[in-house]
Amino acid sequence: MTPPDSAPTAALGSRQFRFGAITIDRVLEFQDAIFPPAVVFPQATRAAVESHRGWLEPRLRDPARGLLMFSFHTFVIRTPRRTIVVDTCGGNDKPRPGKPRYHQRHWPYLERLAAVGVTAENVDAVVCTHLHADHVGWNTRLVEGRWVPTFPRARYLFVRREWEFWREEYKTERFTGDPYHEDSILPILDAGLADFVESDLRLDDGVWLEPTPGHTPGHVAVHVSGGGRDAVLSGDLMHHALQCAEPEWSSCFCVDPAHSARTRRAFLERYAGTDTLIMPAHFPAPTAGHIVRDGHGFRFLFDEAAHS
Ligand SMILES: [Zn+2]
């Protein structure tokens, strides 16, 4: 199911979304069926997953292997004044012995950015919804043996609460992850490109951050509003559409699963039945969609027009 590294963007669900004068493009790093449901969602029972099978397969779950489908992508927001990159995936050449799917990869990510008209030099701001390895990878790239900022003219906006949590967490015995702090975050500080910001920062007219803590303490969503339409880039507030049907299922990656579940349910309640386009960080193509109520839970209805 893994697309070849050279797969053209057009085959990967690329499409531009427009909100008045603001556009959003989705730029893929990779998409694949990778997790058994009960691994990523410890509360998931076989019976519950089976009950959702009718709408999960094949887009959201590989019928042959039973694995859930995940996408890893960046969103590019362009306003009349600024080009903003949201979440920077896993990155190339990164040593990730603990996570083979991110380890020493060579994705044509910068080529795919170029295909939607974005060069590294014309990115003004980089937003990481949170500081996990799959959201910071392209913050840097390897040049002559050194990790250098991929976007040399950008300000990298790290939510202060998030940075302060991980700065300490990385030092503890609990932290057994890969060295992404060293190769994807600290080089940005060393280059003087990091700004520590509040979780409700306004980035431009019609673009602002919204606090959505739980998955991590300083997790944020990015709200876009223009031309009478709204979108929310919701990061890892939910990893998979199963969590609309089962809002209590937090992922094994959540720092505070109970808080994550509360934030998710409040988010689903807030946007259910509205026209707001929800754009999560890991939903496979076409990625964007709307939330509707369905019994005691919710459903995610993909924006099928987005599948080009
Ligand atoms: Zn993630």
GROMACS .gro file of C-alpha atoms and ligand atoms in nm:
model
  309
    1MET     CA    1   0.000   0.000   0.000
    2THR     CA    2   0.300   0.230   0.034
    3PRO     CA    3   0.315   0.465  -0.264
    4PRO     CA    4   0.653   0.463  -0.434
    5ASP     CA    5   0.869   0.757  -0.338
    6SER     CA    6   0.829   0.890  -0.692
    7ALA     CA    7   0.446   0.874  -0.696
    8PRO     CA    8   0.311   1.194  -0.854
    9THR     CA    9   0.125   1.431  -0.627
   10ALA     CA   10  -0.185   1.414  -0.846
   11ALA     CA   11  -0.227   1.047  -0.763
   12LEU     CA   12  -0.215   1.118  -0.393
   13GLY     CA   13  -0.528   1.323  -0.339
   14SER     CA   14  -0.384   1.670  -0.387
   15ARG     CA   15  -0.631   1.953  -0.413
   16GLN     CA   16  -0.643   2.319  -0.316
   17PHE     CA   17  -0.911   2.445  -0.079
   18ARG     CA   18  -1.011   2.811  -0.096
   19PHE     CA   19  -1.144   3.035   0.181
   20GLY     CA   20  -1.188   3.378   0.026
   21ALA     CA   21  -0.836   3.511  -0.030
   22ILE     CA   22  -0.679   3.223   0.169
   23THR     CA   23  -0.586   2.887   0.018
   24ILE     CA   24  -0.490   2.557   0.182
   25ASP     CA   25  -0.298   2.280   0.004
   26ARG     CA   26  -0.233   1.933   0.140
   27VAL     CA   27   0.117   1.805   0.063
   28LEU     CA   28   0.170   1.435   0.125
   29GLU     CA   29   0.474   1.268   0.274
   30PHE     CA   30   0.325   0.917   0.278
   31GLN     CA   31   0.007   0.721   0.337
   32ASP     CA   32  -0.022   0.357   0.440
   33ALA     CA   33  -0.215   0.104   0.649
   34ILE     CA   34   0.009   0.071   0.953
   35PHE     CA   35  -0.163   0.012   1.289
   36PRO     CA   36  -0.387  -0.267   1.422
   37PRO     CA   37  -0.681  -0.084   1.586
   38ALA     CA   38  -0.617  -0.222   1.935
   39VAL     CA   39  -0.252  -0.112   1.925
   40VAL     CA   40  -0.316   0.253   1.849
   41PHE     CA   41  -0.642   0.265   2.050
   42PRO     CA   42  -0.601   0.056   2.367
   43GLN     CA   43  -0.976   0.078   2.442
   44ALA     CA   44  -1.076  -0.067   2.104
   45THR     CA   45  -1.239  -0.408   2.127
   46ARG     CA   46  -1.263  -0.645   1.833
   47ALA     CA   47  -1.643  -0.635   1.850
   48ALA     CA   48  -1.655  -0.256   1.844
   49VAL     CA   49  -1.418  -0.233   1.549
   50GLU     CA   50  -1.621  -0.499   1.362
   51SER     CA   51  -1.938  -0.298   1.419
   52HIS     CA   52  -1.779  -0.009   1.225
   53ARG     CA   53  -1.637  -0.221   0.946
   54GLY     CA   54  -1.905  -0.124   0.693
   55TRP     CA   55  -1.791   0.235   0.672
   56LEU     CA   56  -1.422   0.183   0.757
   57GLU     CA   57  -1.321  -0.029   0.460
   58PRO     CA   58  -1.143   0.015   0.230
   59ARG     CA   59  -1.049   0.382   0.270
   60LEU     CA   60  -0.989   0.384   0.644
   61ARG     CA   61  -0.890   0.023   0.703
   62ASP     CA   62  -0.713  -0.225   0.478
   63PRO     CA   63  -0.960  -0.517   0.451
   64ALA     CA   64  -0.687  -0.776   0.389
   65ARG     CA   65  -0.463  -0.692   0.685
   66GLY     CA   66  -0.711  -0.521   0.917
   67LEU     CA   67  -0.470  -0.231   0.965
   68LEU     CA   68  -0.588   0.127   0.995
   69MET     CA   69  -0.495   0.371   0.722
   70PHE     CA   70  -0.292   0.678   0.816
   71SER     CA   71  -0.162   0.970   0.613
   72PHE     CA   72   0.132   1.194   0.695
   73HIS     CA   73   0.103   1.533   0.531
   74THR     CA   74   0.165   1.904   0.563
   75PHE     CA   75  -0.089   2.177   0.507
   76VAL     CA   76   0.025   2.495   0.333
   77ILE     CA   77  -0.184   2.801   0.415
   78ARG     CA   78  -0.138   3.099   0.184
   79THR     CA   79  -0.284   3.438   0.270
   80PRO     CA   80  -0.228   3.750   0.056
   81ARG     CA   81   0.074   3.825   0.279
   82ARG     CA   82   0.213   3.502   0.416
   83THR     CA   83   0.292   3.139   0.335
   84ILE     CA   84   0.247   2.920   0.644
   85VAL     CA   85   0.346   2.553   0.667
   86VAL     CA   86   0.154   2.349   0.927
   87ASP     CA   87   0.316   2.026   1.057
   88THR     CA   88   0.630   1.898   0.890
   89CYS     CA   89   0.585   1.516   0.889
   90GLY     CA   90   0.873   1.274   0.951
   91GLY     CA   91   1.147   1.418   0.733
   92ASN     CA   92   1.434   1.270   0.533
   93ASP     CA   93   1.753   1.101   0.657
   94LYS     CA   94   1.636   1.108   1.020
   95PRO     CA   95   1.771   0.836   1.249
   96ARG     CA   96   1.457   0.680   1.399
   97PRO     CA   97   1.554   0.332   1.517
   98GLY     CA   98   1.242   0.320   1.734
   99LYS     CA   99   1.009   0.395   1.441
  100PRO     CA  100   1.114   0.215   1.122
  101ARG     CA  101   0.852   0.386   0.909
  102TYR     CA  102   1.027   0.720   0.967
  103HIS     CA  103   1.381   0.584   0.971
  104GLN     CA  104   1.626   0.712   0.708
  105ARG     CA  105   1.356   0.787   0.453
  106HIS     CA  106   1.395   0.976   0.126
  107TRP     CA  107   1.057   1.120   0.041
  108PRO     CA  108   1.015   1.365  -0.252
  109TYR     CA  109   0.851   1.607  -0.010
  110LEU     CA  110   1.025   1.925  -0.123
  111GLU     CA  111   0.942   1.833  -0.483
  112ARG     CA  112   0.577   1.796  -0.385
  113LEU     CA  113   0.586   2.136  -0.213
  114ALA     CA  114   0.733   2.278  -0.535
  115ALA     CA  115   0.450   2.113  -0.731
  116VAL     CA  116   0.201   2.334  -0.545
  117GLY     CA  117   0.419   2.643  -0.597
  118VAL     CA  118   0.603   2.655  -0.265
  119THR     CA  119   0.979   2.671  -0.234
  120ALA     CA  120   1.157   2.643   0.099
  121GLU     CA  121   1.274   3.005   0.068
  122ASN     CA  122   0.925   3.151   0.038
  123VAL     CA  123   0.780   2.998   0.355
  124ASP     CA  124   0.725   3.273   0.615
  125ALA     CA  125   0.610   3.066   0.914
  126VAL     CA  126   0.615   2.705   1.028
  127VAL     CA  127   0.358   2.587   1.283
  128CYS     CA  128   0.391   2.252   1.463
  129THR     CA  129   0.054   2.158   1.615
  130HIS     CA  130   0.265   1.971   1.872
  131LEU     CA  131   0.620   1.845   1.912
  132HIS     CA  132   0.598   1.477   1.819
  133ALA     CA  133   0.845   1.326   1.570
  134ASP     CA  134   0.593   1.307   1.285
  135HIS     CA  135   0.511   1.679   1.310
  136VAL     CA  136   0.861   1.828   1.322
  137GLY     CA  137   1.069   1.621   1.076
  138TRP     CA  138   1.097   1.867   0.788
  139ASN     CA  139   1.182   2.149   1.027
  140THR     CA  140   1.536   2.053   0.931
  141ARG     CA  141   1.724   1.869   0.659
  142LEU     CA  142   2.068   1.717   0.638
  143VAL     CA  143   2.324   1.928   0.451
  144GLU     CA  144   2.689   1.818   0.454
  145GLY     CA  145   2.640   1.627   0.774
  146ARG     CA  146   2.459   1.905   0.962
  147TRP     CA  147   2.090   1.953   1.043
  148VAL     CA  148   1.992   2.292   0.903
  149PRO     CA  149   1.653   2.467   0.892
  150THR     CA  150   1.463   2.355   0.581
  151PHE     CA  151   1.284   2.690   0.563
  152PRO     CA  152   1.564   2.946   0.611
  153ARG     CA  153   1.348   3.261   0.601
  154ALA     CA  154   1.067   3.127   0.821
  155ARG     CA  155   0.988   3.193   1.184
  156TYR     CA  156   0.917   2.859   1.350
  157LEU     CA  157   0.631   2.902   1.595
  158PHE     CA  158   0.644   2.665   1.891
  159VAL     CA  159   0.368   2.690   2.151
  160ARG     CA  160   0.541   2.787   2.473
  161ARG     CA  161   0.350   2.538   2.688
  162GLU     CA  162   0.438   2.255   2.447
  163TRP     CA  163   0.804   2.348   2.430
  164GLU     CA  164   0.837   2.376   2.809
  165PHE     CA  165   0.677   2.033   2.858
  166TRP     CA  166   0.901   1.850   2.609
  167ARG     CA  167   1.215   2.039   2.711
  168GLU     CA  168   1.182   1.869   3.051
  169GLU     CA  169   1.028   1.541   2.931
  170TYR     CA  170   1.322   1.469   2.699
  171LYS     CA  171   1.552   1.471   3.002
  172THR     CA  172   1.357   1.214   3.201
  173GLU     CA  173   1.398   0.838   3.223
  174ARG     CA  174   1.041   0.807   3.086
  175PHE     CA  175   1.144   0.939   2.748
  176THR     CA  176   1.269   0.650   2.537
  177GLY     CA  177   1.189   0.791   2.193
  178ASP     CA  178   1.411   0.877   1.900
  179PRO     CA  179   1.645   1.181   1.895
  180TYR     CA  180   1.409   1.419   1.714
  181HIS     CA  181   1.465   1.687   1.977
  182GLU     CA  182   1.830   1.702   1.874
  183ASP     CA  183   1.786   1.687   1.498
  184SER     CA  184   1.454   1.865   1.437
  185ILE     CA  185   1.397   2.117   1.716
  186LEU     CA  186   1.725   2.229   1.875
  187PRO     CA  187   1.883   2.327   1.538
  188ILE     CA  188   1.594   2.572   1.491
  189LEU     CA  189   1.669   2.733   1.827
  190ASP     CA  190   2.042   2.739   1.747
  191ALA     CA  191   1.967   2.918   1.418
  192GLY     CA  192   1.763   3.181   1.602
  193LEU     CA  193   1.448   3.101   1.404
  194ALA     CA  194   1.223   2.985   1.692
  195ASP     CA  195   0.947   3.198   1.844
  196PHE     CA  196   0.768   3.073   2.155
  197VAL     CA  197   0.404   3.170   2.123
  198GLU     CA  198   0.075   3.149   2.308
  199SER     CA  199  -0.180   2.886   2.205
  200ASP     CA  200  -0.428   3.145   2.074
  201LEU     CA  201  -0.182   3.335   1.855
  202ARG     CA  202  -0.324   3.524   1.559
  203LEU     CA  203  -0.098   3.461   1.258
  204ASP     CA  204  -0.274   3.681   1.004
  205ASP     CA  205  -0.624   3.800   0.913
  206GLY     CA  206  -0.835   3.484   0.921
  207VAL     CA  207  -0.564   3.251   1.058
  208TRP     CA  208  -0.521   3.179   1.429
  209LEU     CA  209  -0.427   2.907   1.676
  210GLU     CA  210  -0.678   2.742   1.910
  211PRO     CA  211  -0.571   2.546   2.221
  212THR     CA  212  -0.668   2.177   2.200
  213PRO     CA  213  -0.467   2.016   2.485
  214GLY     CA  214  -0.466   1.651   2.585
  215HIS     CA  215  -0.285   1.461   2.314
  216THR     CA  216   0.005   1.675   2.432
  217PRO     CA  217  -0.010   1.961   2.686
  218GLY     CA  218   0.036   2.242   2.434
  219HIS     CA  219  -0.138   2.088   2.134
  220VAL     CA  220  -0.306   2.346   1.909
  221ALA     CA  221  -0.539   2.348   1.611
  222VAL     CA  222  -0.512   2.609   1.335
  223HIS     CA  223  -0.833   2.789   1.243
  224VAL     CA  224  -0.876   2.941   0.897
  225SER     CA  225  -1.166   3.171   0.814
  226GLY     CA  226  -1.236   3.357   0.491
  227GLY     CA  227  -1.498   3.415   0.227
  228GLY     CA  228  -1.770   3.303   0.468
  229ARG     CA  229  -1.613   2.958   0.514
  230ASP     CA  230  -1.415   2.806   0.798
  231ALA     CA  231  -1.162   2.524   0.831
  232VAL     CA  232  -0.987   2.377   1.132
  233LEU     CA  233  -0.655   2.199   1.090
  234SER     CA  234  -0.701   1.975   1.390
  235GLY     CA  235  -0.361   1.809   1.422
  236ASP     CA  236  -0.372   1.494   1.637
  237LEU     CA  237  -0.686   1.588   1.829
  238MET     CA  238  -0.803   1.274   1.654
  239HIS     CA  239  -0.578   1.034   1.464
  240HIS     CA  240  -0.844   0.835   1.284
  241ALA     CA  241  -1.212   0.870   1.192
  242LEU     CA  242  -1.289   0.583   1.430
  243GLN     CA  243  -1.255   0.840   1.707
  244CYS     CA  244  -1.557   1.029   1.576
  245ALA     CA  245  -1.767   0.717   1.633
  246GLU     CA  246  -1.580   0.640   1.956
  247PRO     CA  247  -1.475   0.976   2.103
  248GLU     CA  248  -1.351   0.814   2.426
  249TRP     CA  249  -1.081   0.619   2.243
  250SER     CA  250  -0.760   0.811   2.295
  251SER     CA  251  -0.446   0.691   2.122
  252CYS     CA  252  -0.151   0.516   2.279
  253PHE     CA  253   0.048   0.828   2.188
  254CYS     CA  254  -0.161   1.064   2.404
  255VAL     CA  255   0.023   1.222   2.698
  256ASP     CA  256  -0.306   1.256   2.890
  257PRO     CA  257  -0.567   1.019   2.739
  258ALA     CA  258  -0.856   1.140   2.959
  259HIS     CA  259  -0.788   1.505   2.876
  260SER     CA  260  -0.750   1.413   2.510
  261ALA     CA  261  -1.094   1.246   2.516
  262ARG     CA  262  -1.259   1.549   2.680
  263THR     CA  263  -1.106   1.788   2.428
  264ARG     CA  264  -1.207   1.563   2.138
  265ARG     CA  265  -1.568   1.530   2.251
  266ALA     CA  266  -1.598   1.905   2.302
  267PHE     CA  267  -1.452   1.962   1.955
  268LEU     CA  268  -1.690   1.713   1.795
  269GLU     CA  269  -1.989   1.870   1.976
  270ARG     CA  270  -1.881   2.215   1.865
  271TYR     CA  271  -1.843   2.136   1.496
  272ALA     CA  272  -2.105   1.864   1.441
  273GLY     CA  273  -2.359   1.970   1.180
  274THR     CA  274  -2.166   2.284   1.086
  275ASP     CA  275  -2.012   2.380   0.753
  276THR     CA  276  -1.665   2.398   0.908
  277LEU     CA  277  -1.422   2.184   0.710
  278ILE     CA  278  -1.213   1.966   0.943
  279MET     CA  279  -0.862   1.881   0.821
  280PRO     CA  280  -0.689   1.631   1.054
  281ALA     CA  281  -0.318   1.553   1.043
  282HIS     CA  282  -0.350   1.180   0.969
  283PHE     CA  283  -0.676   1.116   0.784
  284PRO     CA  284  -0.608   0.962   0.442
  285ALA     CA  285  -0.700   1.135   0.117
  286PRO     CA  286  -0.922   1.327   0.066
  287THR     CA  287  -0.848   1.411   0.435
  288ALA     CA  288  -1.092   1.702   0.469
  289GLY     CA  289  -1.451   1.653   0.577
  290HIS     CA  290  -1.739   1.743   0.801
  291ILE     CA  291  -1.857   1.612   1.136
  292VAL     CA  292  -2.216   1.498   1.178
  293ARG     CA  293  -2.400   1.343   1.472
  294ASP     CA  294  -2.463   0.969   1.462
  295GLY     CA  295  -2.637   0.815   1.761
  296HIS     CA  296  -2.431   0.877   2.075
  297GLY     CA  297  -2.125   0.949   1.866
  298PHE     CA  298  -2.035   1.123   1.544
  299ARG     CA  299  -1.937   1.044   1.188
  300PHE     CA  300  -1.674   1.199   0.964
  301LEU     CA  301  -1.807   1.260   0.614
  302PHE     CA  302  -1.520   1.307   0.373
  303ASP     CA  303  -1.544   1.594   0.128
  304GLU     CA  304  -1.556   1.372  -0.179
  305ALA     CA  305  -1.505   1.663  -0.414
  306ALA     CA  306  -1.159   1.687  -0.262
  307HIS     CA  307  -1.056   1.353  -0.410
  308SER     CA  308  -0.896   1.451  -0.737
  309ZN      ZN  309   0.090   1.265   1.458
   0.00000   0.00000   0.00000
